[in-house]
mmCIF file of C-alpha atoms in Angstrom:
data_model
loop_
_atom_site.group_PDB
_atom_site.id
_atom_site.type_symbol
_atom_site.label_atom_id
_atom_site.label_comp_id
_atom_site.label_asym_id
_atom_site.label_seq_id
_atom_site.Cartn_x
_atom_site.Cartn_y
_atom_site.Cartn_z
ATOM 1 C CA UNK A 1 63.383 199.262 -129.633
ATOM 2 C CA UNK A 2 62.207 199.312 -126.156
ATOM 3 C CA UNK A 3 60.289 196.405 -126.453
ATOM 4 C CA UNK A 4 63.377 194.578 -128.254
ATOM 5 C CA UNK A 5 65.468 195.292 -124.949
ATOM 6 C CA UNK A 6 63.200 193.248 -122.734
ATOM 7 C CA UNK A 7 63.168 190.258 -124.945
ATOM 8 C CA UNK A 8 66.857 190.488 -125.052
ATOM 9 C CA UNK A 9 67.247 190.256 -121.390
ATOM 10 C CA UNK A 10 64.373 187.082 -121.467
ATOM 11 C CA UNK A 11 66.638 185.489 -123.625
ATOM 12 C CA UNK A 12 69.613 185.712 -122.124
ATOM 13 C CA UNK A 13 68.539 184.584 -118.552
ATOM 14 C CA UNK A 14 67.307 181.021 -120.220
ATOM 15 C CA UNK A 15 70.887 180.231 -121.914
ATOM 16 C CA UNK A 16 72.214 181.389 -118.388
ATOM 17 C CA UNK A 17 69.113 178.721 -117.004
ATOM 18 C CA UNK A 18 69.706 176.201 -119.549
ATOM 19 C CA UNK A 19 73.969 176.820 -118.992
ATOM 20 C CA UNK A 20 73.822 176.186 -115.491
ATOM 21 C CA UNK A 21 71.190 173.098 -115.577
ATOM 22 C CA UNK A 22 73.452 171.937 -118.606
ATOM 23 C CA UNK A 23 76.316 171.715 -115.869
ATOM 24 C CA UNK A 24 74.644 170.491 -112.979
ATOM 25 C CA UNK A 25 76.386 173.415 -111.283
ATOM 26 C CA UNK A 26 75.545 174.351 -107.830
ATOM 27 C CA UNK A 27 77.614 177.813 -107.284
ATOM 28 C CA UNK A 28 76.273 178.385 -103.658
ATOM 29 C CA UNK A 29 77.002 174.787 -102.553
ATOM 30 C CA UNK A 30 79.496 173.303 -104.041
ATOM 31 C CA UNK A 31 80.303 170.616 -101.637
ATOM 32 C CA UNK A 32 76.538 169.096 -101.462
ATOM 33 C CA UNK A 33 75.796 165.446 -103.368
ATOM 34 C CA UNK A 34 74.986 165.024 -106.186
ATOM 35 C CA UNK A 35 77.062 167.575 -107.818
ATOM 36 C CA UNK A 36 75.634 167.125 -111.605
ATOM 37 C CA UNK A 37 72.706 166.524 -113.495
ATOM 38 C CA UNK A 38 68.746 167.682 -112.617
ATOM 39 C CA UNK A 39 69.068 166.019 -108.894
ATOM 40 C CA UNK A 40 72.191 168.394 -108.418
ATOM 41 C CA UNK A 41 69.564 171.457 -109.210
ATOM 42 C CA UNK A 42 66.539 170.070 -107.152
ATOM 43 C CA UNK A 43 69.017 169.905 -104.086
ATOM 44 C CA UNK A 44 70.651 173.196 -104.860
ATOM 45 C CA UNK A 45 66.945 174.371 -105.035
ATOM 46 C CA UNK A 46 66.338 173.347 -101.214
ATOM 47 C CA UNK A 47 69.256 174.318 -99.971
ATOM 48 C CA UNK A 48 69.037 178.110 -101.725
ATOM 49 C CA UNK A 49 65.178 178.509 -100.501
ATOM 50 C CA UNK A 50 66.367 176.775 -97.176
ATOM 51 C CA UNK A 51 69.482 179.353 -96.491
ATOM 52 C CA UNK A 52 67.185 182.329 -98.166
ATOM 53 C CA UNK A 53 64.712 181.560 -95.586
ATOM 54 C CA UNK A 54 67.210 181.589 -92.836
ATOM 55 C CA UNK A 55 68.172 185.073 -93.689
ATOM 56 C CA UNK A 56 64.736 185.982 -93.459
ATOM 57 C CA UNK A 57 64.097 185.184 -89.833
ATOM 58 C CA UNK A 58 67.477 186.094 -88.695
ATOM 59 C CA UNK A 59 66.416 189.569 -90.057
ATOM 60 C CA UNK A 60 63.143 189.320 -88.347
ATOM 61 C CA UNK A 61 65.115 188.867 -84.928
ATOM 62 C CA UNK A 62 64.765 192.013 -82.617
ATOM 63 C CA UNK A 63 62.729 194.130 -84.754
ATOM 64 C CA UNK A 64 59.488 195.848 -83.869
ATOM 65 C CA UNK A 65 57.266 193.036 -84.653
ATOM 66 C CA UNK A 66 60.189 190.803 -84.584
ATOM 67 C CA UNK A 67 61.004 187.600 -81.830
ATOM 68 C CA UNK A 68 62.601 189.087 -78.691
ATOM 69 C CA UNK A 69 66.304 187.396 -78.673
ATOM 70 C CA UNK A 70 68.154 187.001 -75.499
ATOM 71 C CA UNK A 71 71.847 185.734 -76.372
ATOM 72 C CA UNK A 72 74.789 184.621 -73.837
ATOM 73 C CA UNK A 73 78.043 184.655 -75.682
ATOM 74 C CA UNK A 74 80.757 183.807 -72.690
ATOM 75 C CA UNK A 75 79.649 186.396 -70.771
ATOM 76 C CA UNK A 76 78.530 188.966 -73.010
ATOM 77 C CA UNK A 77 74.624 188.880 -72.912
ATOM 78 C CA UNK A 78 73.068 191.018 -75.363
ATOM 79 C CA UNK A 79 69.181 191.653 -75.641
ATOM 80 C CA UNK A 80 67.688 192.233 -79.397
ATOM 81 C CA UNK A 81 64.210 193.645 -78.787
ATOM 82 C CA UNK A 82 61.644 196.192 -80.225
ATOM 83 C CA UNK A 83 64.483 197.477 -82.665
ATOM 84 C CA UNK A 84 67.428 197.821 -80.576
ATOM 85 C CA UNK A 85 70.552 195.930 -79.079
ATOM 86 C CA UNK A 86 71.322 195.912 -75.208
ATOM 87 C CA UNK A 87 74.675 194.652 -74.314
ATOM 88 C CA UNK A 88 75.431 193.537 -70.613
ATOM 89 C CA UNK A 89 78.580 192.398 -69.257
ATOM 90 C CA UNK A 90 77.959 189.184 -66.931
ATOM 91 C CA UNK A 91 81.855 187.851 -65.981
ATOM 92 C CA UNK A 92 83.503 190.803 -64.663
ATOM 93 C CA UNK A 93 86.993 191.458 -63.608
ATOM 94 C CA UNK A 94 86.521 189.531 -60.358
ATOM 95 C CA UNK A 95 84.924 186.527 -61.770
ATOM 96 C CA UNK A 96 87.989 186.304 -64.312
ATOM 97 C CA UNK A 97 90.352 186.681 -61.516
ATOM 98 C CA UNK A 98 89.056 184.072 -59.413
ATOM 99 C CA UNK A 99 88.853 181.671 -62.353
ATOM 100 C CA UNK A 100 92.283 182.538 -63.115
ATOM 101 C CA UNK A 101 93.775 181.561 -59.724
ATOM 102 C CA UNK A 102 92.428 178.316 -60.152
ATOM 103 C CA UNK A 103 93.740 177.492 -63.553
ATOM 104 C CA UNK A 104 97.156 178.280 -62.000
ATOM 105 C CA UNK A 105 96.323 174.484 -60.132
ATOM 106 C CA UNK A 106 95.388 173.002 -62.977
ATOM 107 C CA UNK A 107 98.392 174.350 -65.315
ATOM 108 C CA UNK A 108 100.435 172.521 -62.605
ATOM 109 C CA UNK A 109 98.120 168.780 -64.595
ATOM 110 C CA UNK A 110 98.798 169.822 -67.962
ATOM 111 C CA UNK A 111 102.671 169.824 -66.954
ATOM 112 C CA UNK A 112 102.991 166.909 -66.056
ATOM 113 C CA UNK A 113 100.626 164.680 -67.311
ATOM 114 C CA UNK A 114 102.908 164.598 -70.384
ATOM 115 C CA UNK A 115 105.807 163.305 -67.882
ATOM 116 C CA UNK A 116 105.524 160.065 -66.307
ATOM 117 C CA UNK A 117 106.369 160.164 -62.616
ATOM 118 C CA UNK A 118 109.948 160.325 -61.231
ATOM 119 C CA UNK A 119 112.728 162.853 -62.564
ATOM 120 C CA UNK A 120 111.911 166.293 -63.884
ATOM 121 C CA UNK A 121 113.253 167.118 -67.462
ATOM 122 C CA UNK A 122 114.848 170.841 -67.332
ATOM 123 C CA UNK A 123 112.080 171.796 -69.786
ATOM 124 C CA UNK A 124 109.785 170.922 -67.489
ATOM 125 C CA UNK A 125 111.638 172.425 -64.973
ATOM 126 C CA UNK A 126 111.624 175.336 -66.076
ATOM 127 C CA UNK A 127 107.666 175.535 -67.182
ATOM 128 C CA UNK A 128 107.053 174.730 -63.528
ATOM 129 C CA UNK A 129 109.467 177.769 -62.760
ATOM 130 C CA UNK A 130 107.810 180.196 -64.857
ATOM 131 C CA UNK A 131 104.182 179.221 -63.795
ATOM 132 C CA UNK A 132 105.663 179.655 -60.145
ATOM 133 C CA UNK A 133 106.777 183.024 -60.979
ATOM 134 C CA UNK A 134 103.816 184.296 -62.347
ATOM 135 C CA UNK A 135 101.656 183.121 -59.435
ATOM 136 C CA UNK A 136 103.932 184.459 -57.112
ATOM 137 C CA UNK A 137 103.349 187.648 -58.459
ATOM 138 C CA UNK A 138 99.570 187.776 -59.071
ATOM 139 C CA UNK A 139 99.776 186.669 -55.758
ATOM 140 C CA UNK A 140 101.496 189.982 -54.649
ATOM 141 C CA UNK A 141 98.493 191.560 -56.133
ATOM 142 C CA UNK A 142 95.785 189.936 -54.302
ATOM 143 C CA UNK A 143 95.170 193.078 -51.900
ATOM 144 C CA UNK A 144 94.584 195.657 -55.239
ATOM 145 C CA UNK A 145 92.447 192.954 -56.573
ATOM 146 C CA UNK A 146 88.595 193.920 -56.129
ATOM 147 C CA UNK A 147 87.673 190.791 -54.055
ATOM 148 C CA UNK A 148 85.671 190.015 -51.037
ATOM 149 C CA UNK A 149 86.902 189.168 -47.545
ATOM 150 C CA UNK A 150 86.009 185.654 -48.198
ATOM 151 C CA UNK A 151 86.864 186.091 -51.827
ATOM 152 C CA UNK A 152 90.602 186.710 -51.068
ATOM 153 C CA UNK A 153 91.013 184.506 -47.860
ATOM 154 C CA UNK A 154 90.076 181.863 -50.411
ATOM 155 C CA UNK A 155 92.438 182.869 -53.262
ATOM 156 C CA UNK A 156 95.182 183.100 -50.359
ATOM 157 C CA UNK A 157 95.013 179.793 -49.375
ATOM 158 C CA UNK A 158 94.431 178.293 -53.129
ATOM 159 C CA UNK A 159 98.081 180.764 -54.363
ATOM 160 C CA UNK A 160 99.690 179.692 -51.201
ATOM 161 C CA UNK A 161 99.133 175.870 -51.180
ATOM 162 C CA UNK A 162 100.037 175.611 -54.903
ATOM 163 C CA UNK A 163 102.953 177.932 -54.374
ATOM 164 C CA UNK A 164 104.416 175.600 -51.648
ATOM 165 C CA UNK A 165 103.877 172.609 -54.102
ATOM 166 C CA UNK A 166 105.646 174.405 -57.202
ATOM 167 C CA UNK A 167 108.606 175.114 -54.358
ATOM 168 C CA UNK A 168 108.690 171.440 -53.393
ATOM 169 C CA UNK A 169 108.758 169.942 -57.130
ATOM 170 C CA UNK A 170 111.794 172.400 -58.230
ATOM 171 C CA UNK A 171 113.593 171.188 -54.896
ATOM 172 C CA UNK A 172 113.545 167.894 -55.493
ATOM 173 C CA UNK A 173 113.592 167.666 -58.653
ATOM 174 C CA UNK A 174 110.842 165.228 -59.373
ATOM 175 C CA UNK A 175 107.420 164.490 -58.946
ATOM 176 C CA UNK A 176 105.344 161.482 -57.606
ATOM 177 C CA UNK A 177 101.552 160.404 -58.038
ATOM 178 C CA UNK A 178 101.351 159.899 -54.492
ATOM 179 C CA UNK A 179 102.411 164.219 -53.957
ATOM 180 C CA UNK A 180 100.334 164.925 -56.636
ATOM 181 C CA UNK A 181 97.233 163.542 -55.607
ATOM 182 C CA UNK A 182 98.087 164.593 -51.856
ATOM 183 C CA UNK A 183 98.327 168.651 -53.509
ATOM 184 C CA UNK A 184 94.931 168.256 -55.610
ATOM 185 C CA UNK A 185 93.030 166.838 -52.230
ATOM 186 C CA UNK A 186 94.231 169.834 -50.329
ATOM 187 C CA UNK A 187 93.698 172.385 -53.414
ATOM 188 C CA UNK A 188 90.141 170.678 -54.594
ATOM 189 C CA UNK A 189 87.645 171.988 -52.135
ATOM 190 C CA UNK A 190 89.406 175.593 -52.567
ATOM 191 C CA UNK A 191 89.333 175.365 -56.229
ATOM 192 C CA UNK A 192 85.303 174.356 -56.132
ATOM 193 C CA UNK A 193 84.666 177.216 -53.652
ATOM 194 C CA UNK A 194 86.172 179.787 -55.922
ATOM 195 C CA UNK A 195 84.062 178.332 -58.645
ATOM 196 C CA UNK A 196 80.786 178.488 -56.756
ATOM 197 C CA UNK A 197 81.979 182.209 -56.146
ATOM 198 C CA UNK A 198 82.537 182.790 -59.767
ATOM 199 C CA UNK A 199 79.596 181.510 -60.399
ATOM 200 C CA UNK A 200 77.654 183.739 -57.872
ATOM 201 C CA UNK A 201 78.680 186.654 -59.524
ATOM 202 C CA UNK A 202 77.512 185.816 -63.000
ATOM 203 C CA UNK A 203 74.083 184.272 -61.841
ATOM 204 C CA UNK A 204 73.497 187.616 -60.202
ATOM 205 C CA UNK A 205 74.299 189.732 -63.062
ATOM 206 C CA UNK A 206 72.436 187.449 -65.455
ATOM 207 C CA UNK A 207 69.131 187.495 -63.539
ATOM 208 C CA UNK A 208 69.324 191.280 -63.026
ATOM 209 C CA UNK A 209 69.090 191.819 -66.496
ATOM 210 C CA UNK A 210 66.541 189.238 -67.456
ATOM 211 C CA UNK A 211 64.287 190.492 -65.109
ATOM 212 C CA UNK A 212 64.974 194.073 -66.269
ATOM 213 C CA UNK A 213 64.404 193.243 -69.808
ATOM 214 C CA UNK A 214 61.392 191.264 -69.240
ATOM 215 C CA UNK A 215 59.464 193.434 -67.265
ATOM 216 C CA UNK A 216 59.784 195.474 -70.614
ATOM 217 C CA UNK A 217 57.729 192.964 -72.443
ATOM 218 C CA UNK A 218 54.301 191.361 -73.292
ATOM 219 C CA UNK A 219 53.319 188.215 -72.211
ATOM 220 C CA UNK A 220 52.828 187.154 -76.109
ATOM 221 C CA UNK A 221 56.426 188.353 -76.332
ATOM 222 C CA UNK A 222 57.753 186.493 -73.362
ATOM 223 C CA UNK A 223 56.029 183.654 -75.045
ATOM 224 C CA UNK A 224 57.782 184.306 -78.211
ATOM 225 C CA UNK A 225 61.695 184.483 -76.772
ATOM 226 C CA UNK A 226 64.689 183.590 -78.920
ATOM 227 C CA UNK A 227 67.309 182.090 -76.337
ATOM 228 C CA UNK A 228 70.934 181.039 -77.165
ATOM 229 C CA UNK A 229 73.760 179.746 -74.842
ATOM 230 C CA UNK A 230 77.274 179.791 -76.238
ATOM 231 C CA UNK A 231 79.415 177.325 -74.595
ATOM 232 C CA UNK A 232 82.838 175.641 -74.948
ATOM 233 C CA UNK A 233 82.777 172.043 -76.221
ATOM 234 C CA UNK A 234 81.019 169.512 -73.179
ATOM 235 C CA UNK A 235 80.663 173.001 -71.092
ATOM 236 C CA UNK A 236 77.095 172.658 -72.284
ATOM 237 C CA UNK A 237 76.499 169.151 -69.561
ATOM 238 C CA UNK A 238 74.998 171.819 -66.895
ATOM 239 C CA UNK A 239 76.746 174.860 -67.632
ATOM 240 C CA UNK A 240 75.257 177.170 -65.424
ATOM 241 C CA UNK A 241 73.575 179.687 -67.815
ATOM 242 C CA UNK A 242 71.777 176.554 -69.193
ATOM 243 C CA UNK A 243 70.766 175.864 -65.945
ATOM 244 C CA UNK A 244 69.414 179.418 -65.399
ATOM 245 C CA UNK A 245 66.973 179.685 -68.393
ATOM 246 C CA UNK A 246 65.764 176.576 -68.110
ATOM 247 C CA UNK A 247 64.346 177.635 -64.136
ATOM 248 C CA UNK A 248 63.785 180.980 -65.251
ATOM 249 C CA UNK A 249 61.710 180.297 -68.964
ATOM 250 C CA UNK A 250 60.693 176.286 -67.605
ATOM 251 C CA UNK A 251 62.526 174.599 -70.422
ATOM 252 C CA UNK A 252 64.550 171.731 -71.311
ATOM 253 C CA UNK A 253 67.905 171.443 -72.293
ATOM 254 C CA UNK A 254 70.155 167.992 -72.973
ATOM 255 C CA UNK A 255 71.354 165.447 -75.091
ATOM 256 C CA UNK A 256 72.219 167.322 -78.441
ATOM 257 C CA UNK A 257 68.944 169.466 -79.550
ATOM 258 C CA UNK A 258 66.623 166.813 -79.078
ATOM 259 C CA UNK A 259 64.194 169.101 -76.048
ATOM 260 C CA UNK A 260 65.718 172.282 -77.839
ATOM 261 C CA UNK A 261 62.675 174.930 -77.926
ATOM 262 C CA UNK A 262 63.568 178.569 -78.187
ATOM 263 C CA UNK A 263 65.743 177.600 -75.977
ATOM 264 C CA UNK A 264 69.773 176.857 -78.351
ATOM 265 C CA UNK A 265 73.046 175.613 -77.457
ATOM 266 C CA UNK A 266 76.290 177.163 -79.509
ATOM 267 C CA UNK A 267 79.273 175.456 -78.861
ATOM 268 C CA UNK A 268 82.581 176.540 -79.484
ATOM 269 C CA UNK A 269 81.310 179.555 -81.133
ATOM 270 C CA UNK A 270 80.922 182.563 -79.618
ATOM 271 C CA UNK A 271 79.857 185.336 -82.116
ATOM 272 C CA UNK A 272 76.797 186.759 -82.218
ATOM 273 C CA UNK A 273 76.084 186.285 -86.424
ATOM 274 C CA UNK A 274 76.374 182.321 -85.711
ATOM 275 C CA UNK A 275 74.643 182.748 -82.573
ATOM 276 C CA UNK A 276 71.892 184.434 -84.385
ATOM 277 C CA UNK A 277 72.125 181.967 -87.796
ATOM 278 C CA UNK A 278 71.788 178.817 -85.406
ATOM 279 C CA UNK A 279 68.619 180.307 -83.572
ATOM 280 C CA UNK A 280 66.719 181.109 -86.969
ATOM 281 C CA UNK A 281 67.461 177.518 -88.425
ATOM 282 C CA UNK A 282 66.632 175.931 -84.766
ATOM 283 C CA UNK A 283 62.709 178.080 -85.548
ATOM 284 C CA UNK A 284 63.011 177.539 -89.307
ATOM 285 C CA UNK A 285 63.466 173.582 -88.629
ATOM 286 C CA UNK A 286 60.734 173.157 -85.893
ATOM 287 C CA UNK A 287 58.376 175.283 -88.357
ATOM 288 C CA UNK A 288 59.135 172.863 -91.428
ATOM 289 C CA UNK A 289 58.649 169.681 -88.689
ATOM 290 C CA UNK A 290 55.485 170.553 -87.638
ATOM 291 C CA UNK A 291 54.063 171.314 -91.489
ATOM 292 C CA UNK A 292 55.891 168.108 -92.912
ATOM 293 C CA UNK A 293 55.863 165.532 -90.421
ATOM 294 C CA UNK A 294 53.255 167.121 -87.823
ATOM 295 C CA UNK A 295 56.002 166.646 -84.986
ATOM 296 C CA UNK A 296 57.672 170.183 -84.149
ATOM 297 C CA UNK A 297 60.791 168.641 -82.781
ATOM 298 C CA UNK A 298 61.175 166.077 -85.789
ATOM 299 C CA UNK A 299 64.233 167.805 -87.381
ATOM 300 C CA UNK A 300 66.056 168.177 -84.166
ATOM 301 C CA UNK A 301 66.786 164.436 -84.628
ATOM 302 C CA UNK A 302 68.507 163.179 -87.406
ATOM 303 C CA UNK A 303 66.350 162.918 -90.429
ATOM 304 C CA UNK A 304 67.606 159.066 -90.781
ATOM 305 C CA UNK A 305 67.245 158.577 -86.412
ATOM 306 C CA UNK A 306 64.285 156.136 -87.073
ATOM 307 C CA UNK A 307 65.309 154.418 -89.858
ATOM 308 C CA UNK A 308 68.490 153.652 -88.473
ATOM 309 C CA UNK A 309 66.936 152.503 -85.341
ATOM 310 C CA UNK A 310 65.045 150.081 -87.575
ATOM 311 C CA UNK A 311 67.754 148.455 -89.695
ATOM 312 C CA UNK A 312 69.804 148.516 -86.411
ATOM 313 C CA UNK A 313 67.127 146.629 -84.441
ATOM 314 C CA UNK A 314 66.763 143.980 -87.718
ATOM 315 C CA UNK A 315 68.062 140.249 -87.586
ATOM 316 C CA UNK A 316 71.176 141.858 -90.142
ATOM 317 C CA UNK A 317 72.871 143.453 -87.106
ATOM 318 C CA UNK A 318 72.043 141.113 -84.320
#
């Protein structure tokens, strides 16, 4: 009987085979083309080996013997190296509260861009009113807030101009281009000062803890660095972290992933599984590239990108 129990098992996994080739059923990807018949199991083949493989190196991330991973999710860097996970907060409280002072002028844009100049609506009256009341009263807080001398003379000015133009709206009430642009050429240079402030602050803390964690390492493991950037959506033109790594490591960064090496932008995502899933296909595609097509950076174009240049260069589309 024990060697009946084997054979039973054989048998039963090839009607399971033959079931699901029968179907053309791809459980794990249902949404991939074609959905039925053998070419719906040779794709479902890739894509399982493909997202198996994935797994692999995202598991491989941080170990002992593992790629060094260095990831900046809004503000929350985290270091995966020799086995361990460092987490380092980069955007303080000040570097939210000068951000947020700002976005108090640009609420004022989002107001009204929905209401074409002249008379206000009492809606929009009373959006302004509330947005008014709230600065007023972070304003009240400036002195408990952990600024700078320069830090708060700036936020002063920026609360106290757009203060004075929420006043003058609710007076009137109604709003021309002419006031508007008037308010953002005297709030503009305050608002870009508070940025380059903000952005002080987390350059500083980022390049502390680089430096700390790479004095840690090899040069083989230095070599070997995992990097990802999570940004919001266009953020990613320049975003100053970007900027950073690509100094600090002497890499490239631009239009979609086409320089992309070691070096990944995440946008609108900030998690660390999809920040870690998008860094072992970015190593898992350049791998494949340099086997299949013997250019490491082929698959961080579109597969069809020189086809398509082709047919679109042809006398059919001219």
């Amino acid at each position: 009987m024990k060697y009946l129990k084997p054979s039973f098992l054989f048998i039963g996994s090839v009607f399971f085979t033959l079931a699901v080739h029968a179907s053309g059923a791809c459980p794990e990807f249902p949404y991939f083309q074609p959905k039925n018949g053998p070419l719906a199991l040779v794709n479902c083949d890739f894509h399982v080996q493909y997202e198996k493989r994935v797994i692999q190196i995202m598991n491989s991330f941080g170990t002992p013997d593992g790629r060094p991973v260095i990831l900046n999710l809004g503000g929350a860097l985290l270091l995966k190296y020799n086995g361990r996970t460092e987490n380092v907060n980069i955007t303080p409280s000040t570097y939210h509260n000068l951000k947020s002072f700002a976005h108090a002028a640009f609420a004022i844009f989002l107001v009204l861009s929905s209401t074409p100049p002249g008379p206000l609506s009492t809606a929009t009256q009373n959006t302004l009113r509330e947005i008014q009341k709230n600065l007023q009263l972070a304003a009240k807080s400036l002195t408990k807030l952990e600024f700078s001398t320069q830090e708060r003379d700036n936020t002063k000015k920026l609360a106290d101009l757009t203060n004075a133009y929420l006043a003058q709206l609710l007076l009137r009430p109604y709003y021309t281009r002419r006031d508007l642009d008037t308010y953002y050429k005297n709030a503009r240079p305050l608002m870009l000062k508070s940025g380059k402030m903000a952005a002080e602050i987390e350059l500083t803390l980022l390049n502390k803890a680089v430096n700390r964690w790479l004095s840690q390492m090899t040069p083989q493991e230095k070599n070997r660095i995992g990097i990802v950037v999570a940004t919001a959506h266009q953020a990613r033109a320049q975003e100053i972290s970007l900027q950073y790594f690509a100094r600090k490591f002497k890499l490239k960064f631009g239009e979609g992933a086409v320089n992309e090496n070691g070096f990944v932008v995440m946008e609108d995502k900030f998690d660390e599984a999809s920040a870690l899933k998008l860094l072992a296909r970015h190593f898992l595609d350049r791998e494949a590239a340099k086997i299949i097509f013997n250019d490491p950076g082929r698959l961080q174009r579109d597969l069809l990108a020189d086809g398509g240049k082709a047919v679109l260069n042809s006398a059919n589309f001219k």
